[in-house]
């Protein structure tokens, strides 16, 4: 009865188009510990002071766009199809920018995250299926973090991969220990490592002659999109799932509420503008990192059976190699095998740990938003990580160590297939004058957002037969 009354109150408060910002939010706050904790200067206090206050949520979300799942799909795309799927990385990144901008806009204007909006504005029966499917997506994402961290441990310490997967359960306690130093410190370390790899890739693409790509061929691949070979649709859907992540749409709409926003028109407009800039910059950086991984994988692996690295060492691999486990070779021409292996493994481990943080936060957002349940971060982490480890142990135990990249790609395909269930409610709410008032999406965002959602859904449907077939191959073996 209490929930029913609460829902009616929330619904009635969300119907006045003249209400904007925190006045329309429900009494239940997700991520209550960080809600409204960052002070924001008034709109007239200068560009840089405001920018420093607003920058952060999109950077935190963008870490998920450079996680092991992205690395696995980008490596597979470059190694198997050269530059032919580079256009997917570009357009997936562009669509991700539009959708994350809309997610931030929803949180700023309504004071609700996407999960709370779905709970308050959709029929009561929809809460359970929405929540369960969101949890499935978060577990699929965490599976990628498990596999990335396990590969990193295998490279650093030569731990057998199956045991490395089991050891990743301990990162629950590592995460809680590191959080004492603050989220900003952890993300700064991770971004430094990713930036180091980005710099190495820049040098290899633009400076070192033996790894310099054919820019004309890259341009042609970007301008002539298509899925011309068998297996391309499946990898393309994996890239989309790794780039436009459904749980990030829920998370971003909650993270923007960590800012203590003013309620006047100028402050709302400033918040939308600065969060839009934050999203564009952060996700553009993520695009260049992902594109560089694909390009270097194409240069180093495509059509080859071995790589000669610094010092004359020859490393061989097969056509069906587990690309994530030999990905360090993309850095070997610049640094040598040993240094490349260490740097890549440390960055992969850090990327997995950082994405674990955002995954845990996203899990709290959807659980608290849809169900109004609260769990401690430790319990939340243990449940999610346990559900992610089980399929990894099962598949690796049956098929052996050579199934990691297959599992990575499959996890990202699961994310892509779940995307429409997050995109369409987001677009429905942000296009509604009833919910957003004067801040509803303009014609450009309207066309870009709905166009992105329809294109992603069409690709999901087109690639569904391949996805089901590849999923069976991953489980049963080829």
Short mmCIF file of C-alpha atoms in Angstrom, two decimals, residues 59 77 79 98 112 129 157 219 230 250 262 282 302 314 336 341 388 401 407 453 469:
data_model
loop_
_atom_site.label_atom_id
_atom_site.label_comp_id
_atom_site.label_asym_id
_atom_site.label_seq_id
_atom_site.Cartn_x
_atom_site.Cartn_y
_atom_site.Cartn_z
CA UNK A 59 35.06 10.41 -17.13
CA UNK A 77 37.88 -7.17 -35.20
CA UNK A 79 42.98 -9.40 -36.25
CA UNK A 98 24.24 11.00 -27.88
CA UNK A 112 15.67 10.90 -11.10
CA UNK A 129 11.74 -7.93 -15.55
CA UNK A 157 52.70 -14.11 -12.66
CA UNK A 219 39.64 6.14 -44.61
CA UNK A 230 30.87 -14.25 -42.33
CA UNK A 250 21.45 4.09 -15.69
CA UNK A 262 20.69 24.96 -8.07
CA UNK A 282 35.53 11.70 -22.36
CA UNK A 302 45.93 -9.64 -39.69
CA UNK A 314 59.77 -14.44 -33.24
CA UNK A 336 60.17 -5.25 -26.62
CA UNK A 341 53.79 -7.74 -21.60
CA UNK A 388 30.31 -13.63 -13.26
CA UNK A 401 42.51 -21.49 -21.85
CA UNK A 407 33.81 -15.43 -23.82
CA UNK A 453 18.36 3.33 -30.94
CA UNK A 469 25.07 -19.80 -33.15
#
